Coordinates of C-alpha atoms in Angstrom, one line a residue:
Chain V
M1 CA -0.3 0.0 0.0
L2 CA 2.9 2.1 0.7
L3 CA 4.6 1.6 -2.4
L4 CA 1.3 2.5 -4.1
M5 CA 1.5 6.0 -2.2
C6 CA 4.9 6.5 -4.3
V7 CA 3.4 5.6 -7.0
P8 CA 2.5 9.4 -8.8
A9 CA 5.9 9.9 -8.0
I10 CA 7.2 7.3 -9.7
I11 CA 5.3 7.9 -12.5
F12 CA 6.3 11.3 -13.0
F13 CA 10.1 11.3 -12.5
V14 CA 10.4 9.0 -14.2
V15 CA 8.5 10.3 -17.2
F16 CA 10.1 13.6 -16.8
N17 CA 13.9 13.1 -15.6
Y18 CA 14.8 9.6 -16.3
M19 CA 12.9 9.8 -19.9
P20 CA 15.4 12.2 -21.2
L21 CA 18.0 10.8 -20.4
P22 CA 19.4 8.6 -23.3
G23 CA 19.0 12.2 -25.4
A24 CA 22.3 13.3 -23.7
W25 CA 23.5 10.6 -26.8
I26 CA 22.6 14.3 -29.0
A27 CA 25.8 15.8 -27.4
F28 CA 28.2 12.8 -29.5
T29 CA 25.8 13.1 -32.9
N30 CA 25.5 15.2 -35.6
F31 CA 21.9 15.6 -34.7
N32 CA 18.7 16.2 -37.4
Y33 CA 15.1 16.0 -36.9
R34 CA 14.3 13.4 -39.3
D35 CA 16.7 10.9 -38.0
G36 CA 15.8 11.2 -34.9
I37 CA 18.8 10.7 -31.9
F38 CA 19.6 7.4 -32.2
G39 CA 20.2 7.6 -36.3
S40 CA 21.6 10.8 -36.8
P41 CA 25.3 10.5 -37.3
F42 CA 28.2 9.5 -35.0
V43 CA 31.0 12.4 -34.4
G44 CA 32.6 11.5 -31.6
F45 CA 33.7 14.9 -29.0
K46 CA 33.6 17.0 -32.7
N47 CA 31.1 19.1 -30.1
F48 CA 32.7 19.0 -27.7
E49 CA 36.0 20.6 -29.4
F50 CA 34.3 23.0 -30.7
L51 CA 33.2 24.6 -28.1
I52 CA 36.6 24.0 -26.1
K53 CA 38.2 26.1 -29.1
S54 CA 35.8 28.5 -29.6
G55 CA 36.8 29.8 -26.0
Q56 CA 33.0 29.8 -25.2
L57 CA 33.2 27.2 -22.8
W58 CA 35.5 28.4 -20.7
M59 CA 33.9 31.9 -20.8
L60 CA 30.4 30.0 -19.1
T61 CA 32.3 28.6 -16.6
R62 CA 34.0 31.3 -15.6
N63 CA 30.8 33.5 -15.6
T64 CA 29.0 30.3 -13.6
I65 CA 31.1 30.0 -11.2
L66 CA 31.9 33.1 -10.0
Y67 CA 28.3 34.8 -9.8
N68 CA 27.3 31.4 -8.0
L69 CA 29.9 32.3 -6.1
A70 CA 29.4 35.8 -5.1
F71 CA 25.7 34.4 -4.4
I72 CA 26.7 32.1 -2.2
V73 CA 29.4 34.3 -0.2
L74 CA 28.1 37.9 -0.1
G75 CA 23.8 35.7 0.3
N76 CA 25.3 33.4 3.3
L77 CA 26.6 37.0 5.1
L78 CA 24.3 38.9 4.4
Q79 CA 21.6 36.7 5.6
I80 CA 22.8 35.7 8.5
A81 CA 23.5 39.7 9.9
I82 CA 20.1 40.4 9.3
A83 CA 18.9 37.5 11.5
V84 CA 21.8 38.2 14.1
M85 CA 19.6 42.1 14.1
L86 CA 16.1 40.6 13.7
N87 CA 16.7 38.8 16.9
E88 CA 17.8 42.4 18.2
V89 CA 14.4 43.6 17.4
R90 CA 12.3 43.0 20.5
L91 CA 9.1 44.8 18.9
A92 CA 6.7 42.3 17.2
W93 CA 5.2 44.9 15.3
F94 CA 8.1 45.4 13.4
K95 CA 9.8 42.5 12.8
K96 CA 7.1 41.3 11.4
V97 CA 6.5 44.5 9.0
S98 CA 9.7 43.9 8.5
Q99 CA 10.6 40.7 7.7
A100 CA 7.1 40.8 5.4
A101 CA 8.7 43.8 3.2
M102 CA 11.8 41.6 3.5
F103 CA 10.0 38.2 2.2
L104 CA 7.8 40.8 -0.5
P105 CA 10.7 40.6 -4.1
F106 CA 11.0 36.4 -3.6
F107 CA 7.0 36.2 -4.1
I108 CA 7.1 37.9 -7.5
S109 CA 8.3 36.0 -10.9
S110 CA 12.0 36.5 -12.6
V111 CA 9.8 38.2 -15.5
L112 CA 8.9 41.3 -13.0
V113 CA 12.9 41.5 -11.6
G114 CA 13.8 42.7 -15.4
V115 CA 10.4 44.5 -15.5
I116 CA 11.6 46.5 -12.6
A117 CA 15.2 46.5 -12.6
F118 CA 14.4 48.5 -16.7
N119 CA 12.8 51.1 -14.5
L120 CA 15.3 51.2 -12.4
L121 CA 18.3 51.8 -14.9
N122 CA 17.6 52.3 -18.9
Y123 CA 18.7 55.5 -20.5
D124 CA 15.6 57.8 -21.0
T125 CA 13.3 56.8 -18.1
G126 CA 15.3 55.5 -15.5
A127 CA 14.5 56.3 -12.4
L128 CA 18.6 55.9 -12.0
N129 CA 19.7 58.5 -14.6
A130 CA 16.8 60.7 -13.7
L131 CA 17.9 61.2 -11.0
I132 CA 21.9 62.1 -12.3
R133 CA 19.5 64.3 -14.6
Q134 CA 18.7 65.8 -12.0
T135 CA 21.5 66.4 -9.8
G136 CA 22.7 67.9 -12.9
G137 CA 25.3 64.6 -14.2
D138 CA 25.7 62.6 -17.0
P139 CA 23.4 59.9 -18.0
I140 CA 24.9 56.1 -18.1
K141 CA 24.1 53.6 -21.1
I142 CA 24.1 51.2 -18.9
Y143 CA 22.8 48.8 -21.2
S144 CA 25.3 48.7 -23.0
T145 CA 28.3 48.8 -20.4
A146 CA 29.0 45.4 -19.9
G147 CA 31.5 45.5 -17.0
A148 CA 28.3 47.4 -14.6
W149 CA 26.5 44.0 -15.0
P150 CA 27.8 42.5 -12.7
L151 CA 27.0 45.0 -9.1
I152 CA 23.8 45.2 -10.4
I153 CA 22.8 41.0 -11.1
I154 CA 24.9 40.5 -7.3
L155 CA 22.5 43.2 -6.3
V156 CA 19.3 42.6 -7.4
H157 CA 19.9 38.4 -6.3
L158 CA 20.8 40.3 -3.1
W159 CA 17.5 42.2 -3.2
Q160 CA 15.3 39.1 -4.0
S161 CA 16.6 36.7 -2.3
T162 CA 18.6 37.6 1.6
G163 CA 14.7 37.8 3.4
Y164 CA 14.1 34.9 2.6
G165 CA 16.8 33.4 2.8
S166 CA 17.6 34.4 6.4
I167 CA 14.8 32.4 7.9
V168 CA 16.5 29.2 7.3
Y169 CA 19.1 31.6 10.5
F170 CA 16.9 32.8 12.2
A171 CA 15.6 29.5 12.6
A172 CA 18.7 28.8 13.8
I173 CA 19.0 31.0 16.5
M174 CA 15.8 30.5 17.6
G175 CA 17.2 28.0 18.7
I176 CA 19.9 28.7 20.7
D177 CA 19.8 27.8 24.3
R178 CA 18.3 30.7 25.5
S179 CA 20.6 30.0 29.2
L180 CA 23.6 30.3 27.3
Y181 CA 22.9 34.0 26.7
E182 CA 21.7 34.7 30.8
A183 CA 24.8 32.7 31.9
A184 CA 26.9 35.7 29.0
T185 CA 25.2 38.5 30.4
V186 CA 25.3 36.8 34.2
D187 CA 29.5 36.8 32.9
G188 CA 29.3 40.2 32.1
A189 CA 29.2 40.2 28.3
S190 CA 28.1 43.3 26.1
A191 CA 25.5 42.8 23.7
W192 CA 28.5 42.9 21.2
Q193 CA 30.3 39.7 22.9
R194 CA 27.4 37.4 23.3
I195 CA 26.7 38.2 19.2
R196 CA 29.9 37.2 19.1
Y197 CA 31.0 34.6 21.3
V198 CA 27.4 32.9 21.9
T199 CA 25.6 33.8 18.3
L200 CA 27.6 33.4 15.5
P201 CA 29.4 30.1 16.7
S202 CA 26.2 28.4 16.9
L203 CA 24.5 29.7 13.7
K204 CA 28.8 27.7 12.1
P205 CA 26.7 24.6 11.3
T206 CA 24.1 26.3 9.3
F207 CA 26.3 27.7 7.3
I208 CA 28.5 24.9 6.6
I209 CA 25.7 23.0 5.3
L210 CA 24.1 25.9 3.4
V211 CA 27.3 26.5 1.9
L212 CA 28.6 23.3 0.9
F213 CA 25.3 22.5 -0.5
S214 CA 24.9 25.2 -2.4
L215 CA 28.1 24.4 -4.0
G216 CA 27.0 21.1 -5.5
G217 CA 25.2 23.3 -7.2
I218 CA 27.0 26.0 -8.3
M219 CA 26.9 24.9 -11.9
H220 CA 23.8 25.7 -12.3
G221 CA 22.5 29.1 -12.4
N222 CA 19.7 31.5 -11.7
F223 CA 18.1 31.6 -15.4
G224 CA 15.4 33.0 -14.7
L225 CA 17.5 36.0 -13.5
F226 CA 19.9 36.1 -15.9
W227 CA 17.0 36.0 -19.0
N228 CA 14.8 38.9 -17.9
L229 CA 17.8 41.2 -17.1
V230 CA 20.4 40.6 -19.7
G231 CA 18.1 38.3 -21.9
N232 CA 19.5 38.6 -25.8
N233 CA 21.4 41.4 -25.5
A234 CA 24.4 39.9 -26.6
A235 CA 26.1 43.4 -26.4
L236 CA 26.6 42.0 -22.5
F237 CA 27.1 38.4 -22.7
Q238 CA 31.2 38.7 -22.2
T239 CA 29.9 39.7 -18.4
T240 CA 26.8 37.9 -17.8
D241 CA 26.5 34.8 -20.6
I242 CA 25.5 31.7 -18.4
I243 CA 25.3 28.4 -18.9
E244 CA 21.9 27.8 -18.4
T245 CA 20.9 31.8 -20.8
S246 CA 23.5 29.8 -23.1
V247 CA 21.6 26.4 -23.6
Y248 CA 18.3 28.6 -23.8
R249 CA 19.2 31.1 -26.3
M250 CA 20.4 28.1 -27.9
V251 CA 17.6 26.0 -28.4
L252 CA 14.9 27.9 -28.5
A253 CA 16.1 30.6 -30.8
Q254 CA 18.5 28.6 -33.0
N255 CA 17.4 25.2 -32.4
N256 CA 21.4 24.0 -32.4
F257 CA 20.2 20.2 -29.7
T258 CA 24.1 18.9 -30.6
T259 CA 26.1 22.3 -29.5
S260 CA 23.0 22.7 -26.6
T261 CA 23.4 19.1 -25.4
A262 CA 26.9 18.8 -25.2
V263 CA 27.3 22.0 -22.8
G264 CA 24.2 20.5 -20.5
L265 CA 26.1 17.3 -20.5
Y266 CA 29.6 19.3 -19.1
Q267 CA 27.2 21.0 -16.7
S268 CA 25.6 18.0 -15.6
L269 CA 28.7 15.5 -15.6
F270 CA 30.8 19.0 -13.3
G271 CA 27.6 19.6 -11.2
F272 CA 27.9 16.0 -10.3
A273 CA 31.4 15.7 -9.8
L274 CA 30.8 18.7 -7.6
V275 CA 28.0 17.2 -5.6
M276 CA 30.4 13.9 -5.2
T277 CA 33.1 16.7 -3.6
A278 CA 31.2 18.3 -1.8
N279 CA 29.2 15.7 0.0
W280 CA 32.3 14.2 0.6
I281 CA 33.8 17.0 2.2
V282 CA 30.0 17.4 4.4
R283 CA 30.9 13.9 5.3
R284 CA 34.3 14.2 7.1
I285 CA 33.2 17.0 9.3
N286 CA 29.7 15.3 10.4
K287 CA 28.8 12.6 9.1
D288 CA 25.2 13.4 10.0
Y289 CA 24.6 16.2 7.8
A290 CA 25.9 14.2 4.4
L291 CA 23.7 14.3 1.6
F292 CA 24.0 10.7 1.2
Chain E
M1 CA 35.0 38.0 29.1
P2 CA 35.1 39.6 32.3
S3 CA 33.3 38.0 34.7
S4 CA 33.9 40.2 38.1
E5 CA 32.5 43.1 36.4
L6 CA 29.2 41.7 38.6
A7 CA 27.9 46.0 39.3
G8 CA 26.2 46.5 36.9
P9 CA 23.6 49.5 36.2
I10 CA 20.5 47.8 39.1
E11 CA 18.7 45.9 36.8
T12 CA 14.7 47.7 38.6
E13 CA 12.3 46.9 36.1
G14 CA 10.9 42.9 37.2
V15 CA 11.8 43.2 40.5
G16 CA 9.2 42.9 43.1
L17 CA 7.0 41.2 40.4
G18 CA 7.1 37.6 41.0
P19 CA 9.4 35.6 39.3
A20 CA 12.0 37.3 36.8
K21 CA 10.8 37.5 33.2
P22 CA 13.4 34.6 31.2
R23 CA 14.1 37.6 28.7
A24 CA 14.5 40.5 31.3
I25 CA 18.4 40.7 30.1
K26 CA 20.3 43.9 31.4
L27 CA 20.1 47.1 29.0
D28 CA 23.8 48.4 28.8
G29 CA 25.6 51.8 26.7
S30 CA 26.3 48.0 23.8
D31 CA 22.7 46.7 23.9
M32 CA 21.1 50.1 22.7
V33 CA 23.8 50.5 19.9
I34 CA 23.5 47.0 18.7
R35 CA 19.8 47.7 19.6
S36 CA 20.0 51.3 17.4
I37 CA 21.7 49.6 14.8
S38 CA 19.9 46.6 13.9
Y39 CA 16.4 48.8 14.5
L40 CA 18.1 51.1 11.4
T41 CA 19.6 49.1 9.1
I42 CA 16.6 46.4 9.1
T43 CA 14.2 49.5 8.5
L44 CA 16.8 50.7 5.5
F45 CA 17.0 47.4 3.9
A46 CA 13.4 46.8 4.2
L47 CA 12.9 49.9 2.2
F48 CA 15.3 49.1 -0.4
C49 CA 13.1 46.2 -0.9
L50 CA 9.8 47.8 -1.4
L51 CA 11.3 50.7 -2.8
P52 CA 10.7 49.1 -6.7
F53 CA 7.3 48.0 -5.8
V54 CA 6.4 52.3 -5.0
L55 CA 8.1 52.9 -8.1
M56 CA 6.2 50.1 -9.9
L57 CA 2.6 51.2 -8.5
S58 CA 3.5 55.3 -9.0
A59 CA 4.5 54.7 -12.5
S60 CA 1.7 53.1 -13.5
L61 CA -0.2 55.3 -11.6
S62 CA 1.1 58.1 -14.2
S63 CA 0.5 59.9 -17.6
E64 CA 2.8 58.4 -19.8
A65 CA 3.8 62.6 -21.0
A66 CA 4.8 62.1 -16.8
I67 CA 7.5 59.2 -17.7
M68 CA 8.7 60.5 -20.8
K69 CA 9.4 63.6 -19.7
S70 CA 10.8 63.0 -15.9
G71 CA 11.3 59.8 -16.0
F72 CA 9.9 56.9 -13.1
G73 CA 9.7 58.5 -9.5
I74 CA 9.0 57.3 -6.1
L75 CA 5.1 59.4 -6.3
P76 CA 3.0 59.5 -9.2
K77 CA 3.2 62.4 -11.5
D78 CA 0.6 63.7 -13.0
F79 CA -1.9 61.1 -11.4
S80 CA -3.8 59.1 -14.4
L81 CA -5.5 55.3 -14.7
A82 CA -5.1 55.6 -18.7
A83 CA -3.0 52.4 -18.5
Y84 CA -5.5 50.3 -16.2
E85 CA -8.5 51.8 -18.5
W86 CA -6.5 50.9 -21.2
I87 CA -5.6 47.3 -19.8
F88 CA -9.7 46.6 -19.4
K89 CA -10.6 47.9 -22.3
A90 CA -10.0 44.9 -24.6
P91 CA -9.7 42.5 -22.1
R92 CA -10.1 39.8 -23.7
Q93 CA -6.6 38.4 -23.7
I94 CA -6.1 39.7 -20.1
I95 CA -9.0 37.4 -18.8
G96 CA -8.3 34.8 -21.2
S97 CA -4.2 34.2 -19.2
Y98 CA -6.1 35.1 -15.6
V99 CA -8.2 32.0 -16.4
V100 CA -5.2 29.6 -17.7
T101 CA -2.7 31.3 -14.8
I102 CA -5.9 30.7 -12.1
V103 CA -7.4 26.5 -13.5
M104 CA -3.4 25.8 -13.3
T105 CA -2.7 27.1 -9.8
V106 CA -5.9 25.7 -8.6
F107 CA -5.3 22.2 -10.0
G108 CA -1.7 21.9 -9.9
T109 CA -1.6 22.8 -6.4
A110 CA -4.3 20.6 -5.2
I111 CA -3.2 17.6 -7.4
G112 CA 1.3 18.6 -6.5
L113 CA 0.3 19.2 -3.2
F114 CA -1.5 15.2 -2.5
I115 CA 1.3 13.8 -4.5
I116 CA 3.9 14.9 -2.3
S117 CA 2.4 14.6 1.1
M118 CA 1.3 11.4 0.4
T119 CA 5.1 10.2 -1.5
G120 CA 6.7 12.5 1.6
Y121 CA 4.1 10.4 4.1
A122 CA 5.5 6.4 2.6
L123 CA 8.9 7.8 2.5
H124 CA 9.4 8.6 5.9
R125 CA 7.4 5.5 7.3
K126 CA 10.5 3.8 8.9
D127 CA 9.1 0.4 8.6
F128 CA 8.6 0.8 4.8
P129 CA 10.6 -1.8 3.3
F130 CA 11.6 0.3 0.1
R131 CA 12.2 4.0 1.3
N132 CA 16.2 4.5 0.8
H133 CA 15.9 2.7 -2.6
I134 CA 12.2 5.2 -3.8
S135 CA 14.5 8.2 -1.6
F136 CA 17.4 8.3 -3.7
F137 CA 15.1 7.4 -7.3
I138 CA 14.4 10.8 -6.5
Y139 CA 16.9 12.3 -5.0
F140 CA 19.5 11.4 -8.2
T141 CA 16.9 13.5 -10.5
T142 CA 18.5 16.6 -9.0
L143 CA 22.2 15.1 -9.1
F144 CA 22.2 14.1 -12.9
S145 CA 19.5 15.5 -16.0
A146 CA 20.0 15.5 -19.8
G147 CA 19.4 18.8 -19.6
L148 CA 17.6 21.5 -21.8
A149 CA 17.5 19.9 -24.8
P150 CA 16.9 16.0 -24.5
T151 CA 14.2 17.0 -22.4
F152 CA 12.8 19.7 -24.9
L153 CA 13.2 17.0 -27.4
W154 CA 11.5 14.8 -25.6
V155 CA 8.4 16.1 -24.2
A156 CA 7.5 18.2 -26.9
R157 CA 8.9 15.6 -29.9
D158 CA 8.2 11.9 -28.2
L159 CA 5.4 12.7 -25.9
G160 CA 3.8 15.5 -28.0
L161 CA 3.5 17.6 -26.0
R162 CA 4.0 21.2 -27.6
G163 CA 1.3 23.5 -27.9
N164 CA -0.6 21.5 -24.8
Y165 CA -0.8 23.8 -21.4
L166 CA -0.6 20.0 -19.8
A167 CA 3.6 20.3 -20.6
V168 CA 3.9 23.7 -18.9
F169 CA 1.5 22.3 -15.7
L170 CA 2.8 18.4 -15.4
Q171 CA 6.7 19.4 -15.4
L172 CA 5.4 21.4 -12.4
L173 CA 3.4 19.5 -10.1
M174 CA 6.3 18.3 -8.6
T175 CA 10.6 18.3 -7.3
P176 CA 12.6 16.4 -5.4
W177 CA 13.4 19.2 -3.2
L178 CA 9.6 19.7 -2.3
I179 CA 9.5 16.0 -1.6
I180 CA 12.0 15.5 0.7
L181 CA 10.8 18.7 2.7
M182 CA 7.3 16.7 2.9
K183 CA 9.1 14.1 4.0
N184 CA 11.1 16.5 7.2
F185 CA 7.7 17.6 7.9
M186 CA 6.3 13.9 8.2
R187 CA 8.0 13.2 11.1
T188 CA 6.9 15.6 13.7
V189 CA 3.7 13.0 13.4
P190 CA 4.5 11.0 16.3
Y191 CA 4.9 8.1 15.8
E192 CA 2.4 6.8 18.4
I193 CA -0.7 8.1 16.4
I194 CA 0.2 6.1 13.2
E195 CA 0.3 3.4 15.7
S196 CA -2.8 3.7 17.5
G197 CA -4.0 3.8 13.8
K198 CA -3.0 1.4 12.4
V199 CA -4.3 -0.7 16.0
D200 CA -7.4 1.0 15.1
G201 CA -7.6 -1.7 11.8
A202 CA -6.9 1.4 9.8
G203 CA -5.2 1.0 6.3
D204 CA -1.7 3.1 5.8
F205 CA -4.0 5.7 3.6
R206 CA -6.7 6.2 6.2
I207 CA -4.3 7.4 8.3
F208 CA -2.1 8.9 5.6
A209 CA -5.4 11.1 5.0
Q210 CA -7.4 11.4 8.3
L211 CA -4.6 10.9 11.4
C212 CA -1.3 12.7 9.9
L213 CA -3.0 15.0 7.2
P214 CA -4.9 17.3 10.0
M215 CA -2.1 17.7 11.9
M216 CA 0.1 19.0 8.8
K217 CA -1.7 22.6 8.2
P218 CA 2.0 24.6 8.9
A219 CA 3.9 22.0 5.9
L220 CA 0.6 22.0 3.9
A221 CA 0.5 25.6 3.2
T222 CA 4.6 26.6 3.1
I223 CA 4.9 23.5 0.0
G224 CA 1.4 24.6 -1.4
L225 CA 2.9 28.1 -1.7
F226 CA 6.0 26.7 -2.9
L227 CA 4.2 25.3 -6.1
A228 CA 0.9 28.0 -5.8
L229 CA 4.3 30.8 -6.4
G230 CA 5.2 28.1 -8.7
Y231 CA 2.1 28.2 -11.4
W232 CA 1.6 31.7 -11.0
N233 CA 5.6 32.9 -12.1
E234 CA 5.5 30.8 -14.6
W235 CA 7.1 32.1 -17.4
Y236 CA 9.6 29.7 -18.2
L237 CA 8.0 26.7 -19.5
S238 CA 5.5 28.4 -21.2
S239 CA 7.8 29.5 -23.6
L240 CA 9.5 26.7 -24.6
Y241 CA 6.3 24.7 -25.0
L242 CA 3.7 26.8 -25.8
G243 CA 5.1 29.7 -27.2
S244 CA 2.7 31.5 -29.8
T245 CA 1.2 28.2 -30.3
V246 CA -1.5 29.3 -27.5
E247 CA -4.0 31.9 -27.6
F248 CA -4.4 32.6 -24.6
K249 CA -0.6 32.6 -22.6
P250 CA -0.4 32.4 -19.0
L251 CA -0.1 35.6 -17.3
Q252 CA 3.4 36.1 -16.8
Y253 CA 4.4 34.8 -19.9
H254 CA 1.7 37.5 -21.5
L255 CA 3.7 39.6 -19.2
Y256 CA 6.8 38.4 -20.7
N257 CA 6.1 38.7 -24.3
I258 CA 4.7 42.4 -23.5
I259 CA 8.1 43.3 -22.6
N260 CA 9.7 41.1 -24.8
T261 CA 8.6 43.4 -27.9
A262 CA 10.0 46.0 -26.2
N263 CA 13.7 45.3 -25.4
A264 CA 14.3 43.7 -28.8
L265 CA 13.2 47.1 -29.6
R266 CA 15.8 48.1 -26.8
N267 CA 19.0 46.2 -28.0
S268 CA 19.1 47.4 -31.3
V269 CA 19.2 50.9 -30.7
A270 CA 21.7 49.9 -27.6
G271 CA 24.7 50.9 -28.7
S272 CA 23.1 54.1 -31.1
N273 CA 22.6 57.3 -29.5
V274 CA 18.7 56.7 -30.8
S275 CA 16.4 58.5 -27.8
V276 CA 13.8 55.2 -27.4
T277 CA 11.2 57.3 -28.0
A278 CA 9.2 54.5 -30.3
L279 CA 9.2 51.9 -27.4
P280 CA 5.9 50.3 -26.0
S281 CA 3.9 52.7 -23.2
N282 CA 5.6 52.8 -20.3
T283 CA 3.1 53.0 -17.9
L284 CA 1.3 49.8 -19.6
K285 CA 3.9 47.9 -19.1
M286 CA 4.0 49.0 -15.5
A287 CA 0.2 48.7 -15.1
S288 CA 0.5 45.0 -16.9
A289 CA 2.6 44.2 -14.1
I290 CA 1.3 44.8 -11.5
V291 CA -2.7 43.3 -12.7
A292 CA 0.2 40.7 -13.1
T293 CA 2.1 40.0 -9.9
G294 CA -1.3 41.5 -7.3
P295 CA -3.4 38.3 -6.2
I296 CA -0.3 36.3 -5.6
L297 CA 0.8 39.9 -3.3
L298 CA -2.1 39.4 -1.8
L299 CA -2.2 35.6 -1.1
Y300 CA 1.2 36.3 1.4
P301 CA -0.5 37.4 4.7
F302 CA -2.7 35.1 5.2
V303 CA 0.1 32.3 4.4
Q304 CA 2.8 34.7 6.9
K305 CA 2.1 32.7 9.9
Y306 CA 3.1 29.3 8.3
F307 CA 5.0 29.8 6.6
V308 CA 7.4 31.2 8.7
S309 CA 7.0 28.1 11.0
G310 CA 6.9 26.0 8.1
I311 CA 10.8 27.1 6.7
T312 CA 11.4 26.6 10.3
I313 CA 10.2 23.0 10.2
G314 CA 11.6 22.0 6.7
A315 CA 15.2 23.1 7.4
V316 CA 16.1 21.0 9.7
K317 CA 18.0 18.6 7.6
G318 CA 16.4 14.7 8.5

């Protein structure tokens, strides 16, 4: 009976996740629609060679990993800071209202995030350039300045994810034994010392786990965010193109199934190796925290 | 840490009022500083989170001419409802999008929630022999996937779901992460309850539906909200599988198309010095954005209570 209850989920994952797996063979073929996946001519590693020689694979890997590292490091620091400060707040209504406000960006679609960014940043009517004009400065053409985008994308990511992410840390703080704080106070610890010697050390396990888990996903980008902020704007690709956006473009705009499958397979294998490594590290630190 | 400093400011707060409150911690200078910094920073960050929404709302309520002249601002310039009137003048498309999105969200959330909680329940039962195998079978899909192109070919070509709402609806039903989250939640149900159900002769499904589910309100609210957000905010699968083949596009994909028309224009003039005055109406875009987003934001206050406690329990790994 319990097995029967799992059947819908099993069917779901077989149909949508396991059945497409053999299709990864496309990466080694010169795929054409008529002959299908296994009828198309086999070309070995040609598709990969092309990607490596063009330098595209390197650029995509670099961008994907650097963005994710920035998201992981800055994201966690900001989330911890917000959680610690939220713990200092005593007014219940203030806690509720501010949390609701910080949560709001998490609730909107990435399409809308793109719209909002455009409102702030575009040349003619953007709020930022309106402000610059009012103060007598020269407006900036942000949508053709590649160098500005790492900062913008990171800021938008933090804007959207911090409120939500800080809950996990806040929950961890709520779980700290209150007597530790009382003992520290009796010992004459200042508020800062209580944070430094009680709160932060207690957050260490949560921090390590969250970071290691996100390291496993470092080859997977926040596709919706990148696509809606930058989209097809080739002027910015050097600093903004990640694996997922380039695969999406290849499939949807160019119907290029071979190269995109090769990139996808590379992403999966590389990501798989990273998860395994991260999991191995977690096991060595604390067996209980390991994924498997 | 100095431990000899016992002569701090005398605590007068709880004196003589029965047992001291556990929270009654002395306030000295450093407390005040940290507390002030906390209030200030959180206020600023909360405003930073809200600001874009305010800009958007005010733009949607401004006149197009004022926006073109002086850009977006915090307060509406030259207050006007023209953009909203324009949307609802020919409401066929937007109403169609609403119907598609609402139907998908309601049924997707209900069906997804049912399957996820049922699976989570089975996987959490210690006496279920296949629990580890099935858990790994589900979890493995997050480790290794075929990628976009093979999945797309499989779903669109072999399953023949191109241009079919089912391609979007089915793929959003569940994720491994939500099932794992639900499994973690199930641990809050004491095993004695399941045991007692068994003793009373109830079947597994009956124990699940009548004993476990009623205790799972925070979990159902949290995961239901994630599912509802997924369906409501969906545009990606629609862009892949629906494209221009359906008359009524899901709400966010409809919005995406409105915006995208503008983006193409914007990119073609990005390098040049041409002013982008030919773009579709700015206020109209903002008003569409508000119309497309509003309902899911209105849902939030009702589930916030469950959501925070839900994340808190579910985040604990097990």
